[in-house]
Amino acid sequence: AHRRLVNAAGDTRRAEIDETTAALWDELHAVNLRAPFLFTQAVARIMRRQGRGGAIVNVASVQANGGLTSCMAYAASKGGLLTLTRNNAAALGRDGIRVNALNMGWCSTANEHALQLSLGQGEDWLKQADRASTLGRICRPEDVASAILFLLSGAHTT
């Protein structure tokens, strides 16, 4: 029974506006926006056919609101994902299918570590980022997992 979907794949490659090629733009949108659309469409059809509702969580980003100029194409794709989420929530809610987005911020992952090193940051970049964060640390994968599990659980609905 298909009752849960998490669209968590993300391509976070960076480029300033002058270096963003049409190919990079298309690749980021294919992973960050087109794939969640296609997965949601396919799973929603199954959920509707089963008639038991379900839950879909899209992993978005605070970059969708603008931010780093080197994340322009990424931000645009995640902005589209937030619009897709709102639209799908309205369309699928009457079938008992909840659609939410987790609008996460900067997260410490293996990919982020490699990126920070490639940008010239030292091995201690995470300690520095944690110290600069309002909450005393940036996001960790377990924070994301907990939030996704909460959204999938339905505990937040009335």
mmCIF file with all atom_site columns, C-alpha atoms in Angstrom:
data_model
loop_
_atom_site.group_PDB
_atom_site.id
_atom_site.type_symbol
_atom_site.label_atom_id
_atom_site.label_alt_id
_atom_site.label_comp_id
_atom_site.label_asym_id
_atom_site.label_entity_id
_atom_site.label_seq_id
_atom_site.pdbx_PDB_ins_code
_atom_site.Cartn_x
_atom_site.Cartn_y
_atom_site.Cartn_z
_atom_site.occupancy
_atom_site.B_iso_or_equiv
_atom_site.pdbx_formal_charge
_atom_site.auth_seq_id
_atom_site.auth_comp_id
_atom_site.auth_asym_id
_atom_site.auth_atom_id
_atom_site.pdbx_PDB_model_num
ATOM 1   C CA . ALA A 1 1   ? 0.000   0.000  0.000   1.00 0.00 ? 1   ALA A CA 1
ATOM 2   C CA . HIS A 1 2   ? 1.458   3.329  -1.081  1.00 0.00 ? 2   HIS A CA 1
ATOM 3   C CA . ARG A 1 3   ? 0.441   5.832  1.571   1.00 0.00 ? 3   ARG A CA 1
ATOM 4   C CA . ARG A 1 4   ? 3.621   7.883  2.022   1.00 0.00 ? 4   ARG A CA 1
ATOM 5   C CA . LEU A 1 5   ? 5.977   9.755  -0.281  1.00 0.00 ? 5   LEU A CA 1
ATOM 6   C CA . VAL A 1 6   ? 8.998   11.887 0.550   1.00 0.00 ? 6   VAL A CA 1
ATOM 7   C CA . ASN A 1 7   ? 10.499  13.915 -2.280  1.00 0.00 ? 7   ASN A CA 1
ATOM 8   C CA . ALA A 1 8   ? 13.936  14.556 -0.790  1.00 0.00 ? 8   ALA A CA 1
ATOM 9   C CA . ALA A 1 9   ? 16.341  14.421 -3.718  1.00 0.00 ? 9   ALA A CA 1
ATOM 10  C CA . GLY A 1 10  ? 18.077  17.689 -4.371  1.00 0.00 ? 10  GLY A CA 1
ATOM 11  C CA . ASP A 1 11  ? 20.729  19.054 -6.668  1.00 0.00 ? 11  ASP A CA 1
ATOM 12  C CA . THR A 1 12  ? 22.424  21.988 -4.962  1.00 0.00 ? 12  THR A CA 1
ATOM 13  C CA . ARG A 1 13  ? 25.063  22.938 -7.515  1.00 0.00 ? 13  ARG A CA 1
ATOM 14  C CA . ARG A 1 14  ? 25.884  26.607 -7.433  1.00 0.00 ? 14  ARG A CA 1
ATOM 15  C CA . ALA A 1 15  ? 26.662  29.219 -10.053 1.00 0.00 ? 15  ALA A CA 1
ATOM 16  C CA . GLU A 1 16  ? 26.345  32.987 -10.270 1.00 0.00 ? 16  GLU A CA 1
ATOM 17  C CA . ILE A 1 17  ? 23.966  34.362 -12.909 1.00 0.00 ? 17  ILE A CA 1
ATOM 18  C CA . ASP A 1 18  ? 26.703  34.829 -15.525 1.00 0.00 ? 18  ASP A CA 1
ATOM 19  C CA . GLU A 1 19  ? 27.926  31.249 -15.056 1.00 0.00 ? 19  GLU A CA 1
ATOM 20  C CA . THR A 1 20  ? 24.493  29.571 -14.945 1.00 0.00 ? 20  THR A CA 1
ATOM 21  C CA . THR A 1 21  ? 24.027  27.762 -18.221 1.00 0.00 ? 21  THR A CA 1
ATOM 22  C CA . ALA A 1 22  ? 20.674  26.717 -19.625 1.00 0.00 ? 22  ALA A CA 1
ATOM 23  C CA . ALA A 1 23  ? 21.804  23.120 -19.134 1.00 0.00 ? 23  ALA A CA 1
ATOM 24  C CA . LEU A 1 24  ? 22.527  23.674 -15.426 1.00 0.00 ? 24  LEU A CA 1
ATOM 25  C CA . TRP A 1 25  ? 19.178  25.454 -15.008 1.00 0.00 ? 25  TRP A CA 1
ATOM 26  C CA . ASP A 1 26  ? 17.375  22.541 -16.673 1.00 0.00 ? 26  ASP A CA 1
ATOM 27  C CA . GLU A 1 27  ? 19.251  19.907 -14.650 1.00 0.00 ? 27  GLU A CA 1
ATOM 28  C CA . LEU A 1 28  ? 18.480  21.604 -11.327 1.00 0.00 ? 28  LEU A CA 1
ATOM 29  C CA . HIS A 1 29  ? 14.812  21.961 -12.242 1.00 0.00 ? 29  HIS A CA 1
ATOM 30  C CA . ALA A 1 30  ? 14.656  18.345 -13.455 1.00 0.00 ? 30  ALA A CA 1
ATOM 31  C CA . VAL A 1 31  ? 15.815  17.029 -10.079 1.00 0.00 ? 31  VAL A CA 1
ATOM 32  C CA . ASN A 1 32  ? 14.329  19.637 -7.724  1.00 0.00 ? 32  ASN A CA 1
ATOM 33  C CA . LEU A 1 33  ? 10.968  20.308 -9.373  1.00 0.00 ? 33  LEU A CA 1
ATOM 34  C CA . ARG A 1 34  ? 10.120  17.969 -12.258 1.00 0.00 ? 34  ARG A CA 1
ATOM 35  C CA . ALA A 1 35  ? 10.955  14.747 -10.401 1.00 0.00 ? 35  ALA A CA 1
ATOM 36  C CA . PRO A 1 36  ? 8.802   15.625 -7.354  1.00 0.00 ? 36  PRO A CA 1
ATOM 37  C CA . PHE A 1 37  ? 5.951   16.504 -9.724  1.00 0.00 ? 37  PHE A CA 1
ATOM 38  C CA . LEU A 1 38  ? 6.202   13.169 -11.529 1.00 0.00 ? 38  LEU A CA 1
ATOM 39  C CA . PHE A 1 39  ? 6.568   11.121 -8.325  1.00 0.00 ? 39  PHE A CA 1
ATOM 40  C CA . THR A 1 40  ? 3.658   12.960 -6.694  1.00 0.00 ? 40  THR A CA 1
ATOM 41  C CA . GLN A 1 41  ? 1.473   12.488 -9.758  1.00 0.00 ? 41  GLN A CA 1
ATOM 42  C CA . ALA A 1 42  ? 2.173   8.746  -9.888  1.00 0.00 ? 42  ALA A CA 1
ATOM 43  C CA . VAL A 1 43  ? 1.766   8.125  -6.151  1.00 0.00 ? 43  VAL A CA 1
ATOM 44  C CA . ALA A 1 44  ? -1.335  10.326 -5.891  1.00 0.00 ? 44  ALA A CA 1
ATOM 45  C CA . ARG A 1 45  ? -3.015  8.184  -8.539  1.00 0.00 ? 45  ARG A CA 1
ATOM 46  C CA . ILE A 1 46  ? -2.294  5.077  -6.468  1.00 0.00 ? 46  ILE A CA 1
ATOM 47  C CA . MET A 1 47  ? -3.426  6.749  -3.229  1.00 0.00 ? 47  MET A CA 1
ATOM 48  C CA . ARG A 1 48  ? -6.671  7.902  -4.833  1.00 0.00 ? 48  ARG A CA 1
ATOM 49  C CA . ARG A 1 49  ? -7.339  4.448  -6.268  1.00 0.00 ? 49  ARG A CA 1
ATOM 50  C CA . GLN A 1 50  ? -6.766  2.870  -2.836  1.00 0.00 ? 50  GLN A CA 1
ATOM 51  C CA . GLY A 1 51  ? -9.087  5.444  -1.239  1.00 0.00 ? 51  GLY A CA 1
ATOM 52  C CA . ARG A 1 52  ? -7.228  5.513  2.092   1.00 0.00 ? 52  ARG A CA 1
ATOM 53  C CA . GLY A 1 53  ? -5.534  8.917  1.892   1.00 0.00 ? 53  GLY A CA 1
ATOM 54  C CA . GLY A 1 54  ? -1.868  9.417  2.473   1.00 0.00 ? 54  GLY A CA 1
ATOM 55  C CA . ALA A 1 55  ? 0.896   11.916 3.049   1.00 0.00 ? 55  ALA A CA 1
ATOM 56  C CA . ILE A 1 56  ? 3.446   13.568 0.791   1.00 0.00 ? 56  ILE A CA 1
ATOM 57  C CA . VAL A 1 57  ? 6.373   15.632 2.048   1.00 0.00 ? 57  VAL A CA 1
ATOM 58  C CA . ASN A 1 58  ? 8.507   17.744 -0.262  1.00 0.00 ? 58  ASN A CA 1
ATOM 59  C CA . VAL A 1 59  ? 11.901  18.839 1.037   1.00 0.00 ? 59  VAL A CA 1
ATOM 60  C CA . ALA A 1 60  ? 12.258  22.485 0.063   1.00 0.00 ? 60  ALA A CA 1
ATOM 61  C CA . SER A 1 61  ? 14.750  25.143 1.118   1.00 0.00 ? 61  SER A CA 1
ATOM 62  C CA . VAL A 1 62  ? 14.773  28.601 2.652   1.00 0.00 ? 62  VAL A CA 1
ATOM 63  C CA . GLN A 1 63  ? 16.785  29.534 -0.461  1.00 0.00 ? 63  GLN A CA 1
ATOM 64  C CA . ALA A 1 64  ? 13.394  29.547 -2.233  1.00 0.00 ? 64  ALA A CA 1
ATOM 65  C CA . ASN A 1 65  ? 12.921  33.003 -0.701  1.00 0.00 ? 65  ASN A CA 1
ATOM 66  C CA . GLY A 1 66  ? 16.154  34.278 -2.229  1.00 0.00 ? 66  GLY A CA 1
ATOM 67  C CA . GLY A 1 67  ? 19.524  34.476 -0.598  1.00 0.00 ? 67  GLY A CA 1
ATOM 68  C CA . LEU A 1 68  ? 22.892  33.425 -1.905  1.00 0.00 ? 68  LEU A CA 1
ATOM 69  C CA . THR A 1 69  ? 23.375  34.787 -5.412  1.00 0.00 ? 69  THR A CA 1
ATOM 70  C CA . SER A 1 70  ? 25.287  31.619 -6.279  1.00 0.00 ? 70  SER A CA 1
ATOM 71  C CA . CYS A 1 71  ? 22.104  29.633 -5.553  1.00 0.00 ? 71  CYS A CA 1
ATOM 72  C CA . MET A 1 72  ? 19.833  31.466 -8.020  1.00 0.00 ? 72  MET A CA 1
ATOM 73  C CA . ALA A 1 73  ? 18.854  28.460 -10.153 1.00 0.00 ? 73  ALA A CA 1
ATOM 74  C CA . TYR A 1 74  ? 18.560  26.206 -7.097  1.00 0.00 ? 74  TYR A CA 1
ATOM 75  C CA . ALA A 1 75  ? 16.423  28.824 -5.318  1.00 0.00 ? 75  ALA A CA 1
ATOM 76  C CA . ALA A 1 76  ? 14.124  29.146 -8.326  1.00 0.00 ? 76  ALA A CA 1
ATOM 77  C CA . SER A 1 77  ? 13.633  25.376 -8.457  1.00 0.00 ? 77  SER A CA 1
ATOM 78  C CA . LYS A 1 78  ? 12.838  25.186 -4.740  1.00 0.00 ? 78  LYS A CA 1
ATOM 79  C CA . GLY A 1 79  ? 10.475  28.163 -5.065  1.00 0.00 ? 79  GLY A CA 1
ATOM 80  C CA . GLY A 1 80  ? 8.661   26.195 -7.733  1.00 0.00 ? 80  GLY A CA 1
ATOM 81  C CA . LEU A 1 81  ? 8.547   23.211 -5.378  1.00 0.00 ? 81  LEU A CA 1
ATOM 82  C CA . LEU A 1 82  ? 6.825   25.335 -2.714  1.00 0.00 ? 82  LEU A CA 1
ATOM 83  C CA . THR A 1 83  ? 4.222   26.444 -5.263  1.00 0.00 ? 83  THR A CA 1
ATOM 84  C CA . LEU A 1 84  ? 3.762   22.844 -6.406  1.00 0.00 ? 84  LEU A CA 1
ATOM 85  C CA . THR A 1 85  ? 3.295   21.795 -2.767  1.00 0.00 ? 85  THR A CA 1
ATOM 86  C CA . ARG A 1 86  ? 0.586   24.396 -2.112  1.00 0.00 ? 86  ARG A CA 1
ATOM 87  C CA . ASN A 1 87  ? -1.170  23.530 -5.353  1.00 0.00 ? 87  ASN A CA 1
ATOM 88  C CA . ASN A 1 88  ? -1.043  19.776 -4.722  1.00 0.00 ? 88  ASN A CA 1
ATOM 89  C CA . ALA A 1 89  ? -2.243  20.237 -1.148  1.00 0.00 ? 89  ALA A CA 1
ATOM 90  C CA . ALA A 1 90  ? -5.341  22.011 -2.460  1.00 0.00 ? 90  ALA A CA 1
ATOM 91  C CA . ALA A 1 91  ? -5.917  19.448 -5.208  1.00 0.00 ? 91  ALA A CA 1
ATOM 92  C CA . LEU A 1 92  ? -5.352  16.296 -3.141  1.00 0.00 ? 92  LEU A CA 1
ATOM 93  C CA . GLY A 1 93  ? -6.706  17.327 0.256   1.00 0.00 ? 93  GLY A CA 1
ATOM 94  C CA . ARG A 1 94  ? -10.276 16.358 -0.592  1.00 0.00 ? 94  ARG A CA 1
ATOM 95  C CA . ASP A 1 95  ? -8.970  12.803 -1.135  1.00 0.00 ? 95  ASP A CA 1
ATOM 96  C CA . GLY A 1 96  ? -7.421  12.715 2.331   1.00 0.00 ? 96  GLY A CA 1
ATOM 97  C CA . ILE A 1 97  ? -3.908  13.167 0.949   1.00 0.00 ? 97  ILE A CA 1
ATOM 98  C CA . ARG A 1 98  ? -1.884  15.655 2.977   1.00 0.00 ? 98  ARG A CA 1
ATOM 99  C CA . VAL A 1 99  ? 0.869   17.502 1.109   1.00 0.00 ? 99  VAL A CA 1
ATOM 100 C CA . ASN A 1 100 ? 3.432   19.510 3.067   1.00 0.00 ? 100 ASN A CA 1
ATOM 101 C CA . ALA A 1 101 ? 6.864   20.999 2.508   1.00 0.00 ? 101 ALA A CA 1
ATOM 102 C CA . LEU A 1 102 ? 9.759   21.062 4.917   1.00 0.00 ? 102 LEU A CA 1
ATOM 103 C CA . ASN A 1 103 ? 11.411  24.410 4.231   1.00 0.00 ? 103 ASN A CA 1
ATOM 104 C CA . MET A 1 104 ? 14.805  23.598 5.666   1.00 0.00 ? 104 MET A CA 1
ATOM 105 C CA . GLY A 1 105 ? 17.850  25.761 6.110   1.00 0.00 ? 105 GLY A CA 1
ATOM 106 C CA . TRP A 1 106 ? 21.558  25.117 6.045   1.00 0.00 ? 106 TRP A CA 1
ATOM 107 C CA . CYS A 1 107 ? 22.236  21.488 6.921   1.00 0.00 ? 107 CYS A CA 1
ATOM 108 C CA . SER A 1 108 ? 25.422  19.639 7.776   1.00 0.00 ? 108 SER A CA 1
ATOM 109 C CA . THR A 1 109 ? 25.726  16.725 5.345   1.00 0.00 ? 109 THR A CA 1
ATOM 110 C CA . ALA A 1 110 ? 28.604  14.919 3.656   1.00 0.00 ? 110 ALA A CA 1
ATOM 111 C CA . ASN A 1 111 ? 27.828  16.826 0.446   1.00 0.00 ? 111 ASN A CA 1
ATOM 112 C CA . GLU A 1 112 ? 27.808  20.145 2.303   1.00 0.00 ? 112 GLU A CA 1
ATOM 113 C CA . HIS A 1 113 ? 31.141  19.273 3.925   1.00 0.00 ? 113 HIS A CA 1
ATOM 114 C CA . ALA A 1 114 ? 32.681  18.563 0.506   1.00 0.00 ? 114 ALA A CA 1
ATOM 115 C CA . LEU A 1 115 ? 31.189  21.776 -0.886  1.00 0.00 ? 115 LEU A CA 1
ATOM 116 C CA . GLN A 1 116 ? 32.530  23.883 1.968   1.00 0.00 ? 116 GLN A CA 1
ATOM 117 C CA . LEU A 1 117 ? 36.002  22.413 1.522   1.00 0.00 ? 117 LEU A CA 1
ATOM 118 C CA . SER A 1 118 ? 35.836  23.069 -2.243  1.00 0.00 ? 118 SER A CA 1
ATOM 119 C CA . LEU A 1 119 ? 34.943  26.692 -1.464  1.00 0.00 ? 119 LEU A CA 1
ATOM 120 C CA . GLY A 1 120 ? 38.119  27.025 0.586   1.00 0.00 ? 120 GLY A CA 1
ATOM 121 C CA . GLN A 1 121 ? 36.615  26.650 4.040   1.00 0.00 ? 121 GLN A CA 1
ATOM 122 C CA . GLY A 1 122 ? 38.683  24.807 6.615   1.00 0.00 ? 122 GLY A CA 1
ATOM 123 C CA . GLU A 1 123 ? 37.853  21.493 8.252   1.00 0.00 ? 123 GLU A CA 1
ATOM 124 C CA . ASP A 1 124 ? 36.324  23.481 11.136  1.00 0.00 ? 124 ASP A CA 1
ATOM 125 C CA . TRP A 1 125 ? 33.692  25.190 8.940   1.00 0.00 ? 125 TRP A CA 1
ATOM 126 C CA . LEU A 1 126 ? 30.892  23.414 10.833  1.00 0.00 ? 126 LEU A CA 1
ATOM 127 C CA . LYS A 1 127 ? 32.019  24.737 14.222  1.00 0.00 ? 127 LYS A CA 1
ATOM 128 C CA . GLN A 1 128 ? 32.104  28.233 12.784  1.00 0.00 ? 128 GLN A CA 1
ATOM 129 C CA . ALA A 1 129 ? 28.677  27.821 11.152  1.00 0.00 ? 129 ALA A CA 1
ATOM 130 C CA . ASP A 1 130 ? 27.219  26.480 14.403  1.00 0.00 ? 130 ASP A CA 1
ATOM 131 C CA . ARG A 1 131 ? 28.585  29.415 16.378  1.00 0.00 ? 131 ARG A CA 1
ATOM 132 C CA . ALA A 1 132 ? 27.111  31.885 13.887  1.00 0.00 ? 132 ALA A CA 1
ATOM 133 C CA . SER A 1 133 ? 23.671  30.231 13.907  1.00 0.00 ? 133 SER A CA 1
ATOM 134 C CA . THR A 1 134 ? 20.854  31.823 15.888  1.00 0.00 ? 134 THR A CA 1
ATOM 135 C CA . LEU A 1 135 ? 20.047  28.467 17.507  1.00 0.00 ? 135 LEU A CA 1
ATOM 136 C CA . GLY A 1 136 ? 23.686  27.620 18.212  1.00 0.00 ? 136 GLY A CA 1
ATOM 137 C CA . ARG A 1 137 ? 23.966  25.033 15.450  1.00 0.00 ? 137 ARG A CA 1
ATOM 138 C CA . ILE A 1 138 ? 22.895  24.543 11.867  1.00 0.00 ? 138 ILE A CA 1
ATOM 139 C CA . CYS A 1 139 ? 20.526  21.766 10.865  1.00 0.00 ? 139 CYS A CA 1
ATOM 140 C CA . ARG A 1 140 ? 21.574  18.117 11.063  1.00 0.00 ? 140 ARG A CA 1
ATOM 141 C CA . PRO A 1 141 ? 20.163  15.202 9.026   1.00 0.00 ? 141 PRO A CA 1
ATOM 142 C CA . GLU A 1 142 ? 18.421  13.798 12.115  1.00 0.00 ? 142 GLU A CA 1
ATOM 143 C CA . ASP A 1 143 ? 16.536  17.112 12.488  1.00 0.00 ? 143 ASP A CA 1
ATOM 144 C CA . VAL A 1 144 ? 15.258  16.748 8.941   1.00 0.00 ? 144 VAL A CA 1
ATOM 145 C CA . ALA A 1 145 ? 14.313  13.098 9.492   1.00 0.00 ? 145 ALA A CA 1
ATOM 146 C CA . SER A 1 146 ? 12.368  13.925 12.673  1.00 0.00 ? 146 SER A CA 1
ATOM 147 C CA . ALA A 1 147 ? 10.443  16.716 10.976  1.00 0.00 ? 147 ALA A CA 1
ATOM 148 C CA . ILE A 1 148 ? 9.599   14.498 7.989   1.00 0.00 ? 148 ILE A CA 1
ATOM 149 C CA . LEU A 1 149 ? 8.394   11.693 10.252  1.00 0.00 ? 149 LEU A CA 1
ATOM 150 C CA . PHE A 1 150 ? 6.191   14.178 12.110  1.00 0.00 ? 150 PHE A CA 1
ATOM 151 C CA . LEU A 1 151 ? 4.655   15.446 8.860   1.00 0.00 ? 151 LEU A CA 1
ATOM 152 C CA . LEU A 1 152 ? 4.083   11.889 7.618   1.00 0.00 ? 152 LEU A CA 1
ATOM 153 C CA . SER A 1 153 ? 2.468   10.852 10.900  1.00 0.00 ? 153 SER A CA 1
ATOM 154 C CA . GLY A 1 154 ? -0.558  13.106 10.665  1.00 0.00 ? 154 GLY A CA 1
ATOM 155 C CA . ALA A 1 155 ? -0.074  14.103 14.314  1.00 0.00 ? 155 ALA A CA 1
ATOM 156 C CA . HIS A 1 156 ? -0.214  17.774 13.311  1.00 0.00 ? 156 HIS A CA 1
ATOM 157 C CA . THR A 1 157 ? -3.654  17.551 11.705  1.00 0.00 ? 157 THR A CA 1
ATOM 158 C CA . THR A 1 158 ? -6.991  18.084 13.409  1.00 0.00 ? 158 THR A CA 1
#
